[in-house]
PDB file of C-alpha atoms in Angstrom:
ATOM      1  CA  MET A   1      22.014   4.206  34.038  1.00 43.00           C
ATOM      2  CA  LYS A   2      23.909   5.100  31.532  1.00 40.00           C
ATOM      3  CA  ASP A   3      27.275   3.336  32.726  1.00 44.00           C
ATOM      4  CA  MET A   4      25.086   0.186  33.405  1.00 45.00           C
ATOM      5  CA  LEU A   5      23.762  -0.075  29.423  1.00 48.00           C
ATOM      6  CA  GLY A   6      27.320   0.689  28.609  1.00 50.00           C
ATOM      7  CA  SER A   7      28.795  -2.278  30.340  1.00 50.00           C
ATOM      8  CA  GLY A   8      27.427  -4.799  27.557  1.00 55.00           C
ATOM      9  CA  LYS A   9      25.137  -6.619  29.659  1.00 67.00           C
ATOM     10  CA  PHE A  10      22.223  -4.725  28.088  1.00 74.00           C
ATOM     11  CA  GLN A  11      20.024  -7.555  26.931  1.00 81.00           C
ATOM     12  CA  MET A  12      16.125  -6.664  26.660  1.00 90.00           C
ATOM     13  CA  ILE A  13      13.716  -4.318  24.967  1.00 95.00           C
ATOM     14  CA  TYR A  14      10.209  -4.180  25.942  1.00 95.00           C
ATOM     15  CA  ILE A  15       7.506  -3.300  23.487  1.00 95.00           C
ATOM     16  CA  VAL A  16       4.777  -1.790  25.759  1.00 96.00           C
ATOM     17  CA  SER A  17       1.570  -0.871  23.831  1.00 93.00           C
ATOM     18  CA  CYS A  18      -2.314  -0.306  24.822  1.00 90.00           C
ATOM     19  CA  GLY A  19      -2.761  -2.132  21.527  1.00 86.00           C
ATOM     20  CA  GLU A  20      -0.917  -4.927  19.862  1.00 84.00           C
ATOM     21  CA  GLY A  21       2.306  -3.366  19.638  1.00 87.00           C
ATOM     22  CA  VAL A  22       3.087  -4.618  16.210  1.00 82.00           C
ATOM     23  CA  ASN A  23       4.245  -1.393  14.399  1.00 85.00           C
ATOM     24  CA  ALA A  24       6.768  -0.799  17.653  1.00 90.00           C
ATOM     25  CA  PHE A  25       8.263  -3.675  17.225  1.00 89.00           C
ATOM     26  CA  HIS A  26       8.906  -3.604  13.408  1.00 88.00           C
ATOM     27  CA  LEU A  27      10.419  -0.384  13.888  1.00 91.00           C
ATOM     28  CA  VAL A  28      12.746  -1.791  16.804  1.00 92.00           C
ATOM     29  CA  GLU A  29      13.336  -4.803  14.894  1.00 89.00           C
ATOM     30  CA  SER A  30      14.394  -2.866  11.812  1.00 90.00           C
ATOM     31  CA  THR A  31      16.837  -0.559  14.254  1.00 91.00           C
ATOM     32  CA  LEU A  32      18.521  -3.696  15.569  1.00 90.00           C
ATOM     33  CA  VAL A  33      19.739  -4.814  12.408  1.00 89.00           C
ATOM     34  CA  GLN A  34      22.081  -1.805  12.476  1.00 91.00           C
ATOM     35  CA  PHE A  35      23.995  -3.290  15.388  1.00 88.00           C
ATOM     36  CA  PRO A  36      24.651  -6.925  14.295  1.00 86.00           C
ATOM     37  CA  ASP A  37      25.245  -9.777  17.060  1.00 81.00           C
ATOM     38  CA  SER A  38      24.104  -7.638  19.666  1.00 82.00           C
ATOM     39  CA  ASN A  39      21.766 -10.350  21.086  1.00 84.00           C
ATOM     40  CA  ILE A  40      19.228  -8.215  22.041  1.00 89.00           C
ATOM     41  CA  THR A  41      16.057 -10.043  22.937  1.00 90.00           C
ATOM     42  CA  VAL A  42      12.845  -7.786  22.075  1.00 91.00           C
ATOM     43  CA  VAL A  43       9.472  -8.585  23.800  1.00 91.00           C
ATOM     44  CA  LYS A  44       6.075  -7.543  23.127  1.00 91.00           C
ATOM     45  CA  VAL A  45       3.875  -6.468  26.075  1.00 93.00           C
ATOM     46  CA  PRO A  46       0.427  -5.570  24.690  1.00 91.00           C
ATOM     47  CA  ARG A  47      -2.731  -4.176  25.835  1.00 91.00           C
ATOM     48  CA  ILE A  48      -1.024  -2.189  28.698  1.00 94.00           C
ATOM     49  CA  ARG A  49      -4.069   0.224  29.653  1.00 94.00           C
ATOM     50  CA  THR A  50      -3.998   0.698  33.491  1.00 95.00           C
ATOM     51  CA  GLU A  51      -1.486   1.694  35.880  1.00 95.00           C
ATOM     52  CA  SER A  52      -1.485  -1.284  37.802  1.00 95.00           C
ATOM     53  CA  GLN A  53      -0.836  -3.004  34.667  1.00 95.00           C
ATOM     54  CA  VAL A  54       2.360  -0.573  34.431  1.00 96.00           C
ATOM     55  CA  ASP A  55       3.263  -1.461  38.223  1.00 96.00           C
ATOM     56  CA  ASP A  56       3.321  -5.040  37.201  1.00 95.00           C
ATOM     57  CA  LEU A  57       5.566  -4.608  34.395  1.00 94.00           C
ATOM     58  CA  ILE A  58       8.079  -2.369  36.411  1.00 95.00           C
ATOM     59  CA  ASP A  59       8.345  -4.882  38.873  1.00 94.00           C
ATOM     60  CA  LYS A  60       9.110  -7.705  36.472  1.00 91.00           C
ATOM     61  CA  VAL A  61      11.591  -5.714  34.411  1.00 91.00           C
ATOM     62  CA  LYS A  62      13.370  -3.142  37.110  1.00 89.00           C
ATOM     63  CA  ASP A  63      16.109  -5.572  38.047  1.00 87.00           C
ATOM     64  CA  ILE A  64      17.092  -6.485  34.258  1.00 87.00           C
ATOM     65  CA  GLU A  65      19.108  -4.054  32.403  1.00 88.00           C
ATOM     66  CA  SER A  66      16.720  -3.216  30.029  1.00 91.00           C
ATOM     67  CA  ILE A  67      14.770  -0.422  27.839  1.00 94.00           C
ATOM     68  CA  ILE A  68      11.001  -0.053  27.626  1.00 96.00           C
ATOM     69  CA  VAL A  69       9.906   1.436  24.275  1.00 96.00           C
ATOM     70  CA  HIS A  70       6.355   2.482  24.220  1.00 96.00           C
ATOM     71  CA  THR A  71       3.355   3.431  22.367  1.00 94.00           C
ATOM     72  CA  ILE A  72       0.626   4.430  24.556  1.00 93.00           C
ATOM     73  CA  VAL A  73      -2.090   6.512  23.335  1.00 93.00           C
ATOM     74  CA  ASP A  74      -3.836   7.611  26.795  1.00 93.00           C
ATOM     75  CA  SER A  75      -1.555  10.755  27.748  1.00 93.00           C
ATOM     76  CA  ASN A  76      -2.016  10.124  31.599  1.00 94.00           C
ATOM     77  CA  LEU A  77      -0.900   6.439  31.244  1.00 95.00           C
ATOM     78  CA  ARG A  78       1.880   7.554  29.030  1.00 94.00           C
ATOM     79  CA  ARG A  79       3.188   9.794  31.617  1.00 94.00           C
ATOM     80  CA  TYR A  80       2.535   7.432  34.542  1.00 96.00           C
ATOM     81  CA  LEU A  81       4.932   4.905  32.773  1.00 96.00           C
ATOM     82  CA  THR A  82       7.641   7.534  32.150  1.00 95.00           C
ATOM     83  CA  ARG A  83       7.482   8.604  35.700  1.00 96.00           C
ATOM     84  CA  GLN A  84       7.775   4.863  36.915  1.00 96.00           C
ATOM     85  CA  GLY A  85      10.543   4.242  34.797  1.00 95.00           C
ATOM     86  CA  MET A  86      12.553   7.205  35.999  1.00 95.00           C
ATOM     87  CA  ASP A  87      11.760   6.400  39.711  1.00 95.00           C
ATOM     88  CA  ASN A  88      13.060   2.634  38.971  1.00 95.00           C
ATOM     89  CA  HIS A  89      16.061   3.900  37.073  1.00 92.00           C
ATOM     90  CA  ILE A  90      14.632   2.410  33.754  1.00 94.00           C
ATOM     91  CA  VAL A  91      15.053   3.923  30.331  1.00 94.00           C
ATOM     92  CA  THR A  92      11.796   4.542  28.495  1.00 95.00           C
ATOM     93  CA  ILE A  93      11.521   5.568  24.931  1.00 96.00           C
ATOM     94  CA  ASP A  94       8.024   7.135  24.064  1.00 95.00           C
ATOM     95  CA  LEU A  95       7.180   6.704  20.653  1.00 94.00           C
ATOM     96  CA  MET A  96       3.545   7.978  20.343  1.00 92.00           C
ATOM     97  CA  GLY A  97       3.528  11.159  22.783  1.00 90.00           C
ATOM     98  CA  PRO A  98       5.695  13.569  20.577  1.00 92.00           C
ATOM     99  CA  ILE A  99       4.140  12.514  17.288  1.00 91.00           C
ATOM    100  CA  ILE A 100       0.260  12.960  18.718  1.00 91.00           C
ATOM    101  CA  SER A 101       1.749  16.452  20.318  1.00 90.00           C
ATOM    102  CA  LYS A 102       2.886  17.534  17.217  1.00 89.00           C
ATOM    103  CA  ILE A 103      -0.410  16.702  15.125  1.00 90.00           C
ATOM    104  CA  GLU A 104      -2.492  18.023  17.929  1.00 87.00           C
ATOM    105  CA  THR A 105      -0.923  21.553  17.631  1.00 90.00           C
ATOM    106  CA  PHE A 106      -1.472  21.435  13.896  1.00 88.00           C
ATOM    107  CA  LEU A 107      -5.248  20.318  14.224  1.00 90.00           C
ATOM    108  CA  ASP A 108      -5.688  22.579  17.101  1.00 88.00           C
ATOM    109  CA  ARG A 109      -7.978  19.721  18.725  1.00 88.00           C
ATOM    110  CA  PRO A 110      -7.302  17.042  21.001  1.00 87.00           C
ATOM    111  CA  PRO A 111      -6.773  13.153  20.158  1.00 88.00           C
ATOM    112  CA  LEU A 112      -9.422  10.830  20.973  1.00 85.00           C
ATOM    113  CA  GLU A 113      -6.681   8.378  23.143  1.00 83.00           C
ATOM    114  CA  THR A 114      -8.910   5.418  22.284  1.00 83.00           C
ATOM    115  CA  PRO A 115      -6.963   2.462  22.804  1.00 80.00           C
ATOM    116  CA  GLY A 116      -6.560  -0.167  19.915  1.00 73.00           C
ATOM    117  CA  LEU A 117      -8.536   2.028  17.645  1.00 73.00           C
ATOM    118  CA  TYR A 118      -5.858   1.647  14.924  1.00 71.00           C
ATOM    119  CA  ARG A 119      -6.258  -2.403  15.008  1.00 67.00           C
ATOM    120  CA  GLU A 120     -10.016  -2.353  14.871  1.00 65.00           C
ATOM    121  CA  ILE A 121     -10.333   0.331  12.093  1.00 65.00           C
ATOM    122  CA  HIS A 122      -7.970  -2.120   9.997  1.00 60.00           C
ATOM    123  CA  LEU A 123      -9.453  -5.292  11.232  1.00 61.00           C
ATOM    124  CA  VAL A 124     -12.628  -3.965   9.514  1.00 60.00           C
ATOM    125  CA  ASN A 125     -10.585  -3.375   6.484  1.00 70.00           C
ATOM    126  CA  LEU A 126      -9.066  -6.849   6.390  1.00 73.00           C
ATOM    127  CA  GLU A 127     -12.422  -8.488   6.902  1.00 79.00           C
ATOM    128  CA  GLN A 128     -13.654  -6.586   3.880  1.00 84.00           C
ATOM    129  CA  VAL A 129     -10.911  -7.753   2.094  1.00 85.00           C
ATOM    130  CA  SER A 130     -11.271 -11.325   2.871  1.00 90.00           C
ATOM    131  CA  ALA A 131     -14.777 -11.193   1.962  1.00 92.00           C
ATOM    132  CA  ILE A 132     -14.174  -9.792  -1.423  1.00 93.00           C
ATOM    133  CA  ASP A 133     -11.673 -12.617  -1.964  1.00 94.00           C
ATOM    134  CA  PHE A 134     -14.405 -15.200  -0.965  1.00 96.00           C
ATOM    135  CA  ALA A 135     -17.045 -13.649  -2.914  1.00 96.00           C
ATOM    136  CA  LEU A 136     -14.787 -14.064  -6.110  1.00 96.00           C
ATOM    137  CA  ALA A 137     -13.803 -17.435  -5.483  1.00 96.00           C
ATOM    138  CA  HIS A 138     -17.180 -18.239  -4.885  1.00 97.00           C
ATOM    139  CA  ASP A 139     -18.908 -16.769  -7.851  1.00 97.00           C
ATOM    140  CA  ASP A 140     -21.384 -18.627 -10.178  1.00 96.00           C
ATOM    141  CA  GLY A 141     -20.962 -21.770  -8.338  1.00 96.00           C
ATOM    142  CA  LEU A 142     -17.259 -22.067  -8.233  1.00 97.00           C
ATOM    143  CA  ASN A 143     -15.485 -23.856  -5.529  1.00 97.00           C
ATOM    144  CA  PRO A 144     -18.529 -25.660  -4.023  1.00 97.00           C
ATOM    145  CA  GLU A 145     -16.557 -27.815  -1.626  1.00 96.00           C
ATOM    146  CA  SER A 146     -16.014 -24.375   0.779  1.00 96.00           C
ATOM    147  CA  LEU A 147     -19.592 -23.399   0.685  1.00 96.00           C
ATOM    148  CA  ILE A 148     -20.171 -24.256   4.039  1.00 96.00           C
ATOM    149  CA  GLN A 149     -18.135 -21.283   4.768  1.00 96.00           C
ATOM    150  CA  ALA A 150     -20.067 -18.482   3.293  1.00 97.00           C
ATOM    151  CA  GLU A 151     -22.128 -16.515   5.462  1.00 97.00           C
ATOM    152  CA  ILE A 152     -25.062 -15.775   2.892  1.00 98.00           C
ATOM    153  CA  VAL A 153     -25.778 -18.010  -0.055  1.00 98.00           C
ATOM    154  CA  LEU A 154     -27.512 -16.722  -3.115  1.00 98.00           C
ATOM    155  CA  ILE A 155     -29.165 -18.914  -5.364  1.00 98.00           C
ATOM    156  CA  GLY A 156     -31.160 -17.379  -8.886  1.00 96.00           C
ATOM    157  CA  LEU A 157     -31.484 -18.223 -12.557  1.00 96.00           C
ATOM    158  CA  SER A 158     -28.936 -17.020 -14.764  1.00 93.00           C
ATOM    159  CA  ARG A 159     -29.184 -13.329 -15.262  1.00 92.00           C
ATOM    160  CA  ALA A 160     -31.100 -12.958 -12.082  1.00 94.00           C
ATOM    161  CA  GLY A 161     -28.567 -10.402 -10.365  1.00 94.00           C
ATOM    162  CA  LYS A 162     -26.504 -12.828  -8.284  1.00 96.00           C
ATOM    163  CA  THR A 163     -23.011 -11.709  -9.281  1.00 95.00           C
ATOM    164  CA  PRO A 164     -23.437  -7.980  -8.621  1.00 95.00           C
ATOM    165  CA  LEU A 165     -25.509  -8.428  -5.470  1.00 97.00           C
ATOM    166  CA  SER A 166     -22.652 -11.013  -4.019  1.00 97.00           C
ATOM    167  CA  MET A 167     -20.025  -8.192  -4.773  1.00 96.00           C
ATOM    168  CA  TYR A 168     -21.907  -5.599  -3.429  1.00 94.00           C
ATOM    169  CA  MET A 169     -22.599  -7.349  -0.265  1.00 95.00           C
ATOM    170  CA  SER A 170     -18.926  -8.620  -0.018  1.00 94.00           C
ATOM    171  CA  VAL A 171     -17.715  -4.946  -0.045  1.00 90.00           C
ATOM    172  CA  LEU A 172     -19.846  -4.634   2.981  1.00 89.00           C
ATOM    173  CA  GLY A 173     -18.037  -7.118   4.680  1.00 89.00           C
ATOM    174  CA  TRP A 174     -20.072 -10.046   4.206  1.00 95.00           C
ATOM    175  CA  LYS A 175     -18.861 -13.558   2.824  1.00 96.00           C
ATOM    176  CA  VAL A 176     -21.243 -14.592  -0.067  1.00 98.00           C
ATOM    177  CA  ALA A 177     -21.375 -17.384  -2.382  1.00 98.00           C
ATOM    178  CA  ASN A 178     -23.752 -17.759  -5.291  1.00 98.00           C
ATOM    179  CA  ILE A 179     -24.800 -20.559  -7.258  1.00 98.00           C
ATOM    180  CA  PRO A 180     -26.650 -20.623 -10.559  1.00 97.00           C
ATOM    181  CA  PHE A 181     -30.098 -22.560 -10.611  1.00 96.00           C
ATOM    182  CA  VAL A 182     -30.029 -24.203 -13.881  1.00 94.00           C
ATOM    183  CA  PRO A 183     -33.574 -26.525 -14.519  1.00 93.00           C
ATOM    184  CA  GLY A 184     -32.076 -30.417 -14.707  1.00 91.00           C
ATOM    185  CA  VAL A 185     -28.619 -29.589 -13.526  1.00 94.00           C
ATOM    186  CA  PRO A 186     -28.169 -31.033  -9.740  1.00 95.00           C
ATOM    187  CA  MET A 187     -27.087 -28.628  -7.271  1.00 97.00           C
ATOM    188  CA  PRO A 188     -23.828 -29.128  -5.257  1.00 97.00           C
ATOM    189  CA  GLN A 189     -24.305 -31.526  -2.695  1.00 96.00           C
ATOM    190  CA  SER A 190     -22.404 -29.157  -0.461  1.00 97.00           C
ATOM    191  CA  LEU A 191     -25.474 -26.815  -0.438  1.00 97.00           C
ATOM    192  CA  ASP A 192     -27.295 -29.292   1.781  1.00 96.00           C
ATOM    193  CA  ARG A 193     -24.502 -28.729   4.602  1.00 96.00           C
ATOM    194  CA  VAL A 194     -25.354 -24.982   4.491  1.00 97.00           C
ATOM    195  CA  ASP A 195     -27.861 -23.830   7.122  1.00 97.00           C
ATOM    196  CA  ARG A 196     -30.698 -23.021   5.033  1.00 96.00           C
ATOM    197  CA  ARG A 197     -31.624 -19.717   6.737  1.00 97.00           C
ATOM    198  CA  ARG A 198     -28.375 -18.650   5.281  1.00 98.00           C
ATOM    199  CA  VAL A 199     -29.534 -19.282   1.779  1.00 98.00           C
ATOM    200  CA  PHE A 200     -31.532 -16.572  -0.503  1.00 98.00           C
ATOM    201  CA  ALA A 201     -33.179 -17.321  -3.573  1.00 98.00           C
ATOM    202  CA  LEU A 202     -33.633 -14.505  -5.846  1.00 97.00           C
ATOM    203  CA  ASN A 203     -36.807 -14.289  -7.752  1.00 96.00           C
ATOM    204  CA  ILE A 204     -37.335 -12.008 -10.620  1.00 93.00           C
ATOM    205  CA  ASN A 205     -40.299 -11.495 -12.689  1.00 92.00           C
ATOM    206  CA  GLN A 206     -40.242 -12.718 -16.392  1.00 91.00           C
ATOM    207  CA  GLU A 207     -40.287  -9.259 -18.392  1.00 90.00           C
ATOM    208  CA  GLN A 208     -37.209  -8.239 -16.341  1.00 90.00           C
ATOM    209  CA  LEU A 209     -35.303 -11.657 -16.509  1.00 91.00           C
ATOM    210  CA  GLN A 210     -36.047 -11.661 -20.481  1.00 89.00           C
ATOM    211  CA  ALA A 211     -34.782  -7.985 -20.914  1.00 88.00           C
ATOM    212  CA  HIS A 212     -31.444  -8.949 -19.035  1.00 85.00           C
ATOM    213  CA  ARG A 213     -31.128 -11.738 -21.085  1.00 87.00           C
ATOM    214  CA  ARG A 214     -31.684 -10.317 -24.217  1.00 85.00           C
ATOM    215  CA  MET A 215     -29.421  -7.950 -23.482  1.00 83.00           C
ATOM    216  CA  ARG A 216     -26.724 -10.392 -22.652  1.00 76.00           C
ATOM    217  CA  GLN A 217     -27.346 -11.987 -25.991  1.00 77.00           C
ATOM    218  CA  GLU A 218     -26.586  -8.943 -27.781  1.00 75.00           C
ATOM    219  CA  THR A 219     -23.463  -8.481 -26.162  1.00 72.00           C
ATOM    220  CA  LEU A 220     -22.318 -11.893 -26.983  1.00 72.00           C
ATOM    221  CA  GLY A 221     -23.777 -11.308 -30.596  1.00 68.00           C
ATOM    222  CA  ALA A 222     -25.600 -14.674 -29.962  1.00 60.00           C
ATOM    223  CA  LYS A 223     -29.317 -13.319 -31.031  1.00 57.00           C
ATOM    224  CA  ASP A 224     -30.868 -16.605 -32.073  1.00 54.00           C
ATOM    225  CA  ILE A 225     -30.595 -18.496 -29.030  1.00 53.00           C
ATOM    226  CA  TYR A 226     -34.494 -18.597 -28.074  1.00 52.00           C
ATOM    227  CA  ALA A 227     -34.725 -21.035 -25.405  1.00 58.00           C
ATOM    228  CA  TYR A 228     -32.444 -18.670 -23.280  1.00 67.00           C
ATOM    229  CA  SER A 229     -34.714 -15.617 -23.899  1.00 69.00           C
ATOM    230  CA  GLY A 230     -38.465 -16.582 -24.763  1.00 81.00           C
ATOM    231  CA  LYS A 231     -41.091 -15.779 -22.820  1.00 84.00           C
ATOM    232  CA  ASP A 232     -42.435 -19.120 -22.575  1.00 86.00           C
ATOM    233  CA  GLU A 233     -39.154 -20.805 -21.770  1.00 89.00           C
ATOM    234  CA  ILE A 234     -38.191 -18.165 -19.086  1.00 91.00           C
ATOM    235  CA  GLU A 235     -41.758 -18.758 -17.364  1.00 92.00           C
ATOM    236  CA  LYS A 236     -41.182 -22.498 -17.164  1.00 93.00           C
ATOM    237  CA  GLU A 237     -37.752 -21.743 -15.810  1.00 93.00           C
ATOM    238  CA  ILE A 238     -39.189 -19.256 -13.007  1.00 95.00           C
ATOM    239  CA  GLU A 239     -42.094 -21.799 -12.115  1.00 95.00           C
ATOM    240  CA  TYR A 240     -39.696 -24.615 -11.846  1.00 95.00           C
ATOM    241  CA  ALA A 241     -36.912 -22.377  -9.575  1.00 95.00           C
ATOM    242  CA  GLN A 242     -39.884 -21.117  -7.410  1.00 96.00           C
ATOM    243  CA  LYS A 243     -41.232 -24.987  -6.668  1.00 96.00           C
ATOM    244  CA  TYR A 244     -37.453 -25.791  -5.888  1.00 96.00           C
ATOM    245  CA  TYR A 245     -36.695 -23.122  -3.706  1.00 97.00           C
ATOM    246  CA  ILE A 246     -40.313 -23.754  -1.767  1.00 96.00           C
ATOM    247  CA  THR A 247     -39.256 -27.436  -1.145  1.00 96.00           C
ATOM    248  CA  LYS A 248     -35.735 -26.665   0.028  1.00 96.00           C
ATOM    249  CA  GLY A 249     -37.422 -23.911   2.620  1.00 96.00           C
ATOM    250  CA  PHE A 250     -34.925 -21.151   1.298  1.00 97.00           C
ATOM    251  CA  SER A 251     -36.087 -17.320   1.909  1.00 97.00           C
ATOM    252  CA  MET A 252     -36.994 -15.709  -1.447  1.00 97.00           C
ATOM    253  CA  ILE A 253     -36.085 -12.153  -2.194  1.00 96.00           C
ATOM    254  CA  ASN A 254     -37.988 -10.437  -5.178  1.00 96.00           C
ATOM    255  CA  VAL A 255     -35.066  -8.398  -7.029  1.00 95.00           C
ATOM    256  CA  SER A 256     -37.348  -7.157  -9.545  1.00 94.00           C
ATOM    257  CA  ASN A 257     -36.872  -3.653 -10.428  1.00 90.00           C
ATOM    258  CA  LYS A 258     -35.370  -3.198  -7.210  1.00 91.00           C
ATOM    259  CA  PRO A 259     -31.613  -1.475  -6.654  1.00 92.00           C
ATOM    260  CA  ILE A 260     -28.775  -3.697  -5.496  1.00 94.00           C
ATOM    261  CA  GLU A 261     -28.755  -1.502  -2.452  1.00 93.00           C
ATOM    262  CA  THR A 262     -32.240  -2.530  -1.515  1.00 93.00           C
ATOM    263  CA  SER A 263     -32.059  -6.074  -2.130  1.00 96.00           C
ATOM    264  CA  ALA A 264     -28.749  -6.138   0.148  1.00 95.00           C
ATOM    265  CA  GLU A 265     -30.385  -4.335   2.926  1.00 93.00           C
ATOM    266  CA  GLU A 266     -33.049  -6.753   3.127  1.00 95.00           C
ATOM    267  CA  ILE A 267     -31.192  -9.698   3.140  1.00 96.00           C
ATOM    268  CA  ILE A 268     -28.657  -8.408   5.655  1.00 94.00           C
ATOM    269  CA  GLU A 269     -31.531  -7.735   8.018  1.00 94.00           C
ATOM    270  CA  MET A 270     -32.863 -11.054   7.686  1.00 95.00           C
ATOM    271  CA  ILE A 271     -29.686 -12.605   8.162  1.00 95.00           C
ATOM    272  CA  THR A 272     -28.630 -10.223  11.403  1.00 93.00           C
ATOM    273  CA  ARG A 273     -32.205 -11.215  13.011  1.00 93.00           C
ATOM    274  CA  ARG A 274     -31.966 -14.674  12.509  1.00 95.00           C
ATOM    275  CA  PHE A 275     -28.173 -15.201  13.501  1.00 93.00           C
ATOM    276  CA  LYS A 276     -27.805 -11.916  15.793  1.00 90.00           C
ATOM    277  CA  ALA A 277     -24.056 -11.936  17.191  1.00 85.00           C
ATOM    278  CA  GLN A 278     -23.330 -14.891  15.245  1.00 89.00           C
ATOM    279  CA  ALA A 279     -24.200 -13.661  11.556  1.00 90.00           C
ATOM    280  CA  HIS A 280     -20.760 -13.262  10.950  1.00 89.00           C
ATOM    281  CA  ILE A 281     -18.638 -16.687  10.745  1.00 85.00           C
ATOM    282  CA  ARG A 282     -15.663 -15.614  12.296  1.00 65.00           C
ATOM    283  CA  ASP A 283     -14.295 -19.324  12.627  1.00 48.00           C
ATOM    284  CA  PHE A 284     -13.366 -18.942   9.140  1.00 41.00           C
ATOM    285  CA  LEU A 285     -11.194 -15.511   9.015  1.00 38.00           C
TER     286      LEU A 285
END
């Protein structure tokens, strides 16, 4: 085999993985730049998880001067691939086995040997980042034209706690948009295209809303804006908002004196019960 590889006809490297083989692919590609004009083609062969799949691969490549570079986490399948390579005079390079073996020795415990685990974990992280980006981009009524992409839409009066709740649920992986309800100001037309079962109106009692608004005024140094934090005005706003929520058929969540975690759990339980496996809108990931 060494003589054949040295003949100059060597032309293929197959990246075999029980996952997607992305990391091994990049490693091989970064190695090949050290051999300019080599004209070697690198092919990914992902999701190899059975001996029959290995057999099919060997049949396809045994007559091609090539190398198989593999990252198989299952030790039995890894050994099987190596053995089949030797029997068919195919050079195999095991990138995963030696690393797993060394770490197993240092930790003194066996590996899980679960295929696709890295991608599964990091896919969750990517979804989380995507959800946080979405919440930031749709905070306080921003970008209403893409409101239909939201998995959860929060509506509430000023200082009802929409933004903190949106950010908390986005960290949990939910794409949340929030829209301020201001009496007399039209809501975005795009809200009518959102499934109303995904829309949650935040109810808050007058005392707590008044306290939040006064705190906000003090922070801004605008203590003379009575209409914003006056008791009578706030009561009118709450009444007006609740009538709107009822008319639209939106679910109302009482957030008065509740920790964010409790309100989030309540909303997530409702959205999951309503949509089950379709609770997350994967089409927009």
